[in-house]
Short mmCIF file of C-alpha atoms in Angstrom, two decimals:
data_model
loop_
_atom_site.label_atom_id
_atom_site.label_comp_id
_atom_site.label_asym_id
_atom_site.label_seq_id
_atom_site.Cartn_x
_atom_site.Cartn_y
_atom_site.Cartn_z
CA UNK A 1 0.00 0.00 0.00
CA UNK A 2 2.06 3.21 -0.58
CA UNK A 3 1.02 6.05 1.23
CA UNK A 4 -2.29 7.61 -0.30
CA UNK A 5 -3.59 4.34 -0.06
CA UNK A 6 -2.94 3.79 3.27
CA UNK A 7 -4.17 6.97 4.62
CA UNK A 8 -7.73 6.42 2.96
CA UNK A 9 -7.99 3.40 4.36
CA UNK A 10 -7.48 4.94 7.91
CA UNK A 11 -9.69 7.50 6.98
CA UNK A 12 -12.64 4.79 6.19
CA UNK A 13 -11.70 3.08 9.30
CA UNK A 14 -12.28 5.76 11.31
CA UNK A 15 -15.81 6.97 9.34
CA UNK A 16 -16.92 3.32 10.08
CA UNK A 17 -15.83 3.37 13.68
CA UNK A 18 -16.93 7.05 14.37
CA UNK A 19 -20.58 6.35 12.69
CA UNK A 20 -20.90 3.07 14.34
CA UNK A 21 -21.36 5.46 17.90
CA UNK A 22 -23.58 8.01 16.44
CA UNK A 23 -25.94 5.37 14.42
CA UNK A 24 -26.01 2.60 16.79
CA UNK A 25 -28.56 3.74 19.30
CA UNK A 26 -31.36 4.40 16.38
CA UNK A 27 -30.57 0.76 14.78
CA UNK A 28 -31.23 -0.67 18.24
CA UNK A 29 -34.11 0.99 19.06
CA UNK A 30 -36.56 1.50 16.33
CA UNK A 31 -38.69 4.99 16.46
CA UNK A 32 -40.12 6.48 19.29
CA UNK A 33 -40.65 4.57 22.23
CA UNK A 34 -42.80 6.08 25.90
CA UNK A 35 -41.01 3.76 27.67
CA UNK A 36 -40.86 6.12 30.92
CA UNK A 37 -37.30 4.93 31.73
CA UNK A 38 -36.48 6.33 27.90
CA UNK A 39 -38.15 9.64 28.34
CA UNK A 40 -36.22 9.88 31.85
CA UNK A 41 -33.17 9.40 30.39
CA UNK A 42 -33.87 11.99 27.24
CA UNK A 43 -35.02 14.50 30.11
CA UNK A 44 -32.14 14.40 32.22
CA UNK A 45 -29.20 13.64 29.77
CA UNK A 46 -28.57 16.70 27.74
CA UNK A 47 -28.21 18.87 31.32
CA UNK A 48 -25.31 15.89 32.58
CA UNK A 49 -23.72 15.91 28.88
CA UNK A 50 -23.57 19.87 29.17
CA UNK A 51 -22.03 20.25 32.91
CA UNK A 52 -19.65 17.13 32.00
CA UNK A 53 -18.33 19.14 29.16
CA UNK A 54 -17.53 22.04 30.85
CA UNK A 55 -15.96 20.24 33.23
CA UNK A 56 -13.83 18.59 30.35
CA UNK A 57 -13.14 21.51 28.90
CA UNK A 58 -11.33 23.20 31.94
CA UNK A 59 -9.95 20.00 33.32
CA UNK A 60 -6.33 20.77 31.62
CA UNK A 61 -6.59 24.50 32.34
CA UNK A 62 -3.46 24.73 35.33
CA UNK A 63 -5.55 27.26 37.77
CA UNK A 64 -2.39 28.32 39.60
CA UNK A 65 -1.22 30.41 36.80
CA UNK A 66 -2.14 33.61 34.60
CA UNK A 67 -4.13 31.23 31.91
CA UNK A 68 -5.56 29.71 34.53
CA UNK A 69 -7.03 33.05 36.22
CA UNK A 70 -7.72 34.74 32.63
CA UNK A 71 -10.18 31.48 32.02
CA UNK A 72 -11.54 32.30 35.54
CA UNK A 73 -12.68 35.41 34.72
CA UNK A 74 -13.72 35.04 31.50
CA UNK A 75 -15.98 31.87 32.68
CA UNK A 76 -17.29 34.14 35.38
CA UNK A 77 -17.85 37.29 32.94
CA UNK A 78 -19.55 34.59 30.83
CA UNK A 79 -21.86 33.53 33.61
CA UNK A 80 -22.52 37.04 35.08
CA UNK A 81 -23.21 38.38 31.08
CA UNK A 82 -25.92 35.93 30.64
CA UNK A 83 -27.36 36.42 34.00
CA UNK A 84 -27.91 40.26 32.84
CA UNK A 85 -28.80 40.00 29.27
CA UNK A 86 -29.98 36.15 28.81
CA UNK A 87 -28.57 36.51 25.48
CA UNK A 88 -26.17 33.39 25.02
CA UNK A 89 -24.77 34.91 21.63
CA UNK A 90 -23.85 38.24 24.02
CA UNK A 91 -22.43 35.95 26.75
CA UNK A 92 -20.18 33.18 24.56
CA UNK A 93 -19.09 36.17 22.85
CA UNK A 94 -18.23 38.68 25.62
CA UNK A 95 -16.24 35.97 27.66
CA UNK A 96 -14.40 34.74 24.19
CA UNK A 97 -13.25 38.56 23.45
CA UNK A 98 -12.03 39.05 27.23
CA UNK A 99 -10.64 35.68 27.15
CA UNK A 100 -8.74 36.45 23.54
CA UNK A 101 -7.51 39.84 24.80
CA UNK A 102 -6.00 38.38 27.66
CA UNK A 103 -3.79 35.62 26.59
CA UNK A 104 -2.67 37.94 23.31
CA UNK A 105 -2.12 40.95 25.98
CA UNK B 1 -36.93 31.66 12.94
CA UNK B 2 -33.94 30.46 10.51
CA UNK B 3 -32.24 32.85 11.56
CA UNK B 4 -32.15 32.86 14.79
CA UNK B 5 -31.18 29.22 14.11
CA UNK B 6 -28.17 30.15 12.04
CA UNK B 7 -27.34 32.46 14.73
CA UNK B 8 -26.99 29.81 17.38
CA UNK B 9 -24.11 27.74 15.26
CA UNK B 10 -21.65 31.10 15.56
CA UNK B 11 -19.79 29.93 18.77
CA UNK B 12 -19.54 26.60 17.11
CA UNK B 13 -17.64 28.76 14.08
CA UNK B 14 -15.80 30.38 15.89
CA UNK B 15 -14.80 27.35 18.54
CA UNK B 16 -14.04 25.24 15.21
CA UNK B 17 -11.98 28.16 13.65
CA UNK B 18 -8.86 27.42 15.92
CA UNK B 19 -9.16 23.47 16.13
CA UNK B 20 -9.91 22.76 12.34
CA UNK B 21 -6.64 25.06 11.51
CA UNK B 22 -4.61 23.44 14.34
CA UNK B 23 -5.90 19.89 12.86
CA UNK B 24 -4.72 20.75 9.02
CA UNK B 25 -1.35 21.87 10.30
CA UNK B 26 -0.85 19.24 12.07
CA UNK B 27 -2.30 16.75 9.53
CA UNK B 28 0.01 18.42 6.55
CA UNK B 29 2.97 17.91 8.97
CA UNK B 30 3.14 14.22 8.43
CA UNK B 31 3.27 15.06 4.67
CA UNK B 32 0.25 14.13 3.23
CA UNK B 33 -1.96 16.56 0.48
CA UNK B 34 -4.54 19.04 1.77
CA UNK B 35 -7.01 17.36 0.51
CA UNK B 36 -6.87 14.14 2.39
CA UNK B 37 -7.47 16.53 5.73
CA UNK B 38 -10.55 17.81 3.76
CA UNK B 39 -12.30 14.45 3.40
CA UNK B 40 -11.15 13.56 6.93
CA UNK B 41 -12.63 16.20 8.31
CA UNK B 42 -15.72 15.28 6.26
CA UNK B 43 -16.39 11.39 6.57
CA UNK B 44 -14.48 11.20 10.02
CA UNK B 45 -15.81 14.52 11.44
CA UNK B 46 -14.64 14.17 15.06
CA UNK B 47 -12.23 16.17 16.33
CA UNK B 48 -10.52 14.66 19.77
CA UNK B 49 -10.59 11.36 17.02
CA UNK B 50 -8.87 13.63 14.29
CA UNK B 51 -6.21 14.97 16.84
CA UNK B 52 -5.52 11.40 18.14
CA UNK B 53 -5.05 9.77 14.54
CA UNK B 54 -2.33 12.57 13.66
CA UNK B 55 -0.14 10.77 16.50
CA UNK B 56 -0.97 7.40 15.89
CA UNK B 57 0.14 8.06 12.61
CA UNK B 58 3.35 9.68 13.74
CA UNK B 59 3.68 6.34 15.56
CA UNK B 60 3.18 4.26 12.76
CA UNK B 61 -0.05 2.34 14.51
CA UNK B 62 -2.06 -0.78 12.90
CA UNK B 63 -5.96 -0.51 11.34
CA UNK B 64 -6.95 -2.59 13.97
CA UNK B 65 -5.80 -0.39 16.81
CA UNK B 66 -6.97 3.06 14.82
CA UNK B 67 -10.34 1.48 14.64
CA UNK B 68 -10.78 0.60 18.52
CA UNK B 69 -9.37 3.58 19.67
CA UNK B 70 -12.12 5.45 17.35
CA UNK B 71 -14.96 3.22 18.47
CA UNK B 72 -13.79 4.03 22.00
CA UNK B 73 -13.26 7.83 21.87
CA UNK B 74 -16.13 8.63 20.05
CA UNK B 75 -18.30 5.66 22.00
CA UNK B 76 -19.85 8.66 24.50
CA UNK B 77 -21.75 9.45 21.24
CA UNK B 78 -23.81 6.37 21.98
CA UNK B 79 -25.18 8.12 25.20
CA UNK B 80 -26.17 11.37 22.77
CA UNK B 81 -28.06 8.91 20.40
CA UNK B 82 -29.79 7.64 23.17
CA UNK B 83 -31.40 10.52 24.68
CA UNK B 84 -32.10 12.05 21.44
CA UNK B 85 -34.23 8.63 20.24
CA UNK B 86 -37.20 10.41 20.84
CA UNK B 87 -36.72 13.86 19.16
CA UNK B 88 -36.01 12.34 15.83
CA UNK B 89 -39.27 12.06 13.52
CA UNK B 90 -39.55 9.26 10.76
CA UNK B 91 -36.82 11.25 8.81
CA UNK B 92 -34.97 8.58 6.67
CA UNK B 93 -32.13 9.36 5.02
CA UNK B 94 -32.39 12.73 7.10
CA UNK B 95 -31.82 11.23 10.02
CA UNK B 96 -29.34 9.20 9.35
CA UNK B 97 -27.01 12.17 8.39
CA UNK B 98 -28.13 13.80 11.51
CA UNK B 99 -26.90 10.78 13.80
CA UNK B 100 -23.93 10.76 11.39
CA UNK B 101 -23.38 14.83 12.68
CA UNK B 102 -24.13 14.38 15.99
CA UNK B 103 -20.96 15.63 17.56
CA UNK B 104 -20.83 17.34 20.97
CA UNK B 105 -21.36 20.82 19.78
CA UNK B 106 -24.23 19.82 17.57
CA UNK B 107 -25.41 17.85 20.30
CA UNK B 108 -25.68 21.11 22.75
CA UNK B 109 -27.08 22.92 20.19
CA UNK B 110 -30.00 20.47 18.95
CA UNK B 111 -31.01 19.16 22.72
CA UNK B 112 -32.10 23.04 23.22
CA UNK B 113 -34.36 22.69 20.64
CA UNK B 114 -37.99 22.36 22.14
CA UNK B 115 -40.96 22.18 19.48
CA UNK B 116 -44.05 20.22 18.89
CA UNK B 117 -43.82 20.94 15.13
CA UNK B 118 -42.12 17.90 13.83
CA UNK B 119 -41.30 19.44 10.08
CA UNK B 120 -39.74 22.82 11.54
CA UNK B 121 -37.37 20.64 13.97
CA UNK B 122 -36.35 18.65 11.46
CA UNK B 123 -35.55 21.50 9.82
CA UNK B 124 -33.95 23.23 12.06
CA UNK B 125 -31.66 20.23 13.36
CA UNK B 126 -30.63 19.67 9.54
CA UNK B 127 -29.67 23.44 9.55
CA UNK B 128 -27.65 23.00 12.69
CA UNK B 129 -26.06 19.92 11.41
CA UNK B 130 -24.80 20.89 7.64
CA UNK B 131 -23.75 24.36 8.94
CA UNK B 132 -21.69 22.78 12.04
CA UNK B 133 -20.21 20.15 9.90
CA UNK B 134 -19.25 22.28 6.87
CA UNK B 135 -17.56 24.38 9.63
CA UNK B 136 -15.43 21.69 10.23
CA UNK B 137 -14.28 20.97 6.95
CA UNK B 138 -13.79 24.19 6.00
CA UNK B 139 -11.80 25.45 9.10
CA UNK B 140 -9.73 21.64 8.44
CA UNK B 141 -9.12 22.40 4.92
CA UNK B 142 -7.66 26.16 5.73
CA UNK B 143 -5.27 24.71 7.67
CA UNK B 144 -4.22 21.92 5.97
CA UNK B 145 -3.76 24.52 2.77
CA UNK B 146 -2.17 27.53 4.78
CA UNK B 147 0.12 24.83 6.80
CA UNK B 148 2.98 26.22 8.73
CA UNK B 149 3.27 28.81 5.91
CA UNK B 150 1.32 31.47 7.48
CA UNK B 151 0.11 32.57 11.00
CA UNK B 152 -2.98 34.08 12.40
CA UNK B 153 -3.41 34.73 15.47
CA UNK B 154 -6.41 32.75 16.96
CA UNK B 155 -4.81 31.93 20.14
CA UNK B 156 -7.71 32.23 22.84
CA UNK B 157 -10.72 31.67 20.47
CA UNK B 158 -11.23 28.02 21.38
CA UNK B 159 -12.51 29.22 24.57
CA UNK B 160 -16.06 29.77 22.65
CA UNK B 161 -16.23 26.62 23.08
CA UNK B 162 -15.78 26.42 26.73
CA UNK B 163 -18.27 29.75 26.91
CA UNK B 164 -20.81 27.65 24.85
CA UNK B 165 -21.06 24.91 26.96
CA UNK B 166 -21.54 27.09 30.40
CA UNK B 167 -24.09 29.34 28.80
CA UNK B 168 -25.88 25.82 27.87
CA UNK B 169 -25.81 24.89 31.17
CA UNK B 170 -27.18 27.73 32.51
CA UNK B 171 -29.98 27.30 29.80
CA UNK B 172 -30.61 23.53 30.52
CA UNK B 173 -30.60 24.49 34.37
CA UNK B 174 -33.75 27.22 33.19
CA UNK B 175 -35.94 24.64 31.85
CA UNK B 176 -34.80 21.72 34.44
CA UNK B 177 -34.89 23.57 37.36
CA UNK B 178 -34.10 20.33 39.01
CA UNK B 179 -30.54 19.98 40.93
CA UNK B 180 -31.17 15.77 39.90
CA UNK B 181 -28.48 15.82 36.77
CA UNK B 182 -26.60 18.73 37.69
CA UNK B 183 -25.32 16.59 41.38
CA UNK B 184 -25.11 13.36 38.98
CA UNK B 185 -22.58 15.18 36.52
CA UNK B 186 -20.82 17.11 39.31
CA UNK B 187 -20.34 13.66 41.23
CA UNK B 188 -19.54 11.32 37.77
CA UNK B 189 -17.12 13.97 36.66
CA UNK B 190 -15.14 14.23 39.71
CA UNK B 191 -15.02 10.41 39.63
CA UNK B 192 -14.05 10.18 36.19
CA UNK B 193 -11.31 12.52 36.87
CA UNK B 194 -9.83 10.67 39.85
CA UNK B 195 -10.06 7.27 38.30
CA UNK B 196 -9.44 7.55 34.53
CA UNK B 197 -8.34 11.11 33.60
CA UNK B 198 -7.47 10.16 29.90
CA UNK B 199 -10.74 8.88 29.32
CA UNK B 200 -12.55 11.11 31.32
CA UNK B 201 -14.82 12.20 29.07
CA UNK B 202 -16.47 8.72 28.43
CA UNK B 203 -15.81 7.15 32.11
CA UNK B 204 -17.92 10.47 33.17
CA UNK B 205 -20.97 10.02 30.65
CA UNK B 206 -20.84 6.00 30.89
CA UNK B 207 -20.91 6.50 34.81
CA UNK B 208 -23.70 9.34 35.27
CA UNK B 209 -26.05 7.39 32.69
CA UNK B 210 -26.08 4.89 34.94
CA UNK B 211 -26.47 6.63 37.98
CA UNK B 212 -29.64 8.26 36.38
CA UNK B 213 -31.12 4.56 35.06
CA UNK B 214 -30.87 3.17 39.05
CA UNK B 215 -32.21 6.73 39.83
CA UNK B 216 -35.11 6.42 38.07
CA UNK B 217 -35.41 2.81 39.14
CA UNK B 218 -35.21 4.11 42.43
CA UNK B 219 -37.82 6.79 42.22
CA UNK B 220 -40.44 4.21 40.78
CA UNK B 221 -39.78 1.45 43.46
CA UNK B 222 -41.01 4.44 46.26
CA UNK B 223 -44.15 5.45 44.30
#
């Protein structure tokens, strides 16, 4: 295989392997279902998934130094933004432009 | 209405800005044309799975290992699929390009998404989908192209990303108003972190799933 070859092979691999997560739950379970355990789980999922992300998203962030006080404040700018306004566009974006303008100060 | 919909992809732009370039720089590295990160970033379209193939590469890994480590990296998608089995309509080939999309970002997006009308969310999650994903590919192919050749300065702008997914949480906590999940993701997260850190991610989701199935088992055995 030289090396064009190989690397589209990978790259079908990995479309298999990555679609096999994504489509697997709708070839198990076939259209809607009011199974009250399912609806619990669709309820309550999205809020875990959400707070779990953040948490993954600042769990390499080293708090003890400048970066790590710069995401601080933007995450708390963020929060106290979107307590005012309620305007997630407004509160992404105000955090992102503090946070940018710090680390490029 | 579109609109607004169109709207709510920007931090997803601009989060995918900095890690599609990083990706294609890193991708061209090895050697390989631009175009090969274009149709990764297209079929593939996962990013921590994107990242971790451009070392495994490096390394000079097997098929067999690239495709377990995929399965497993990507396998908190499963969960997503899951909760979102009822908000998908009879939408054929629709919906299978929407599972096909449904990466973290899109998944934040769509799961804040509440309407009866079956034909505008169908709508509106293809929208969300096609825009996030040609995102991707676009902000993979720029770097890819541009390579090491050229520099702007996006340092910081991932942190959209990060802003995103606190402002959804503060939106999820508006319509939940229940501290149930919130404990559950706090608790699984700090586990997750203690016991696997490199697969923290999936340990966490795999973990508070099931702490919300014997939950909810819980709850119905008292009633």
């Amino acid at each position: 295989m030289n090396s064009t070859e190989y690397i589209l092979t990978v790259i079908l691999v990995m479309t298999i392997a990555t679609f096999a997560t994504r489509i697997m739950p709708f070839l198990f379970f076939h259209g809607r279902s009011n199974h009250p355990t399912m609806n619990y789980i669709a309820k309550y999922t999205p809020p875990m998934i959400m707070s779990i992300l953040v948490v993954y998203v600042l769990k390499d962030v080293n708090f003890s130094n400048d970066i790590g006080l710069y995401t601080l404040l933007s995450v708390v700018i963020t929060i106290a933004v979107h307590a005012w306004k309620g305007n997630p566009l407004v509160s992404i974006f105000t955090g992102t432009f503090l946070y940018m303008f710090l680390v490029q100060m | 209405m579109m609109q607004g919909v169109v709207k709510s992809t920007f931090p997803v732009l601009f989060g995918y800005i900095p890690l599609g370039i990083a990706f294609g720089m890193l991708f061209q590295d090895l050697g390989y044309p631009w175009y090969l990160a274009t149709l990764m970033a297209f079929f593939v379209y996962a990013g921590t799975a994107q990242f971790m193939i451009v070392g495994l590469l490096a390394a000079g890994v097997g098929l067999t290992e690239i495709a377990i480590s995929t399965f497993l990296i990507n396998s908190r998608h499963i969960f997503y699929g899951l909760s979102m089995l009822n908000s998908y309509g009879d939408w054929g080939l629709k919906k299978i390009y929407l599972a096909f999309g449904l990466t973290d970002e899109t998944y934040s997006l769509v799961t804040t998404i509440d309407l009866k009308d079956d034909s505008a969310k169908e709508r509106q999650f293809f929208i969300i989908t096609a825009l996030n994903h040609s995102y991707w590919v676009i902000s993979c192919t720029i770097g890819a192209v541009i390579g090491g050749s050229f520099s702007i300065n996006t340092q910081g702008m991932e942190f959209t990303l990060t802003a995103l997914f606190v402002v959804l949480v503060i939106e999820q906590w508006k319509q939940i108003r229940k501290p149930l999940p919130f404990v559950i993701a706090a608790f699984s997260s700090m586990v997750a972190l203690y016991l696997f850190s490199d697969q923290m991610l999936l340990g966490s989701i795999a973990l508070s799933v099931t702490l919300l199935i014997i939950t909810n088992f819980l709850e119905n055995r008292h009633e």
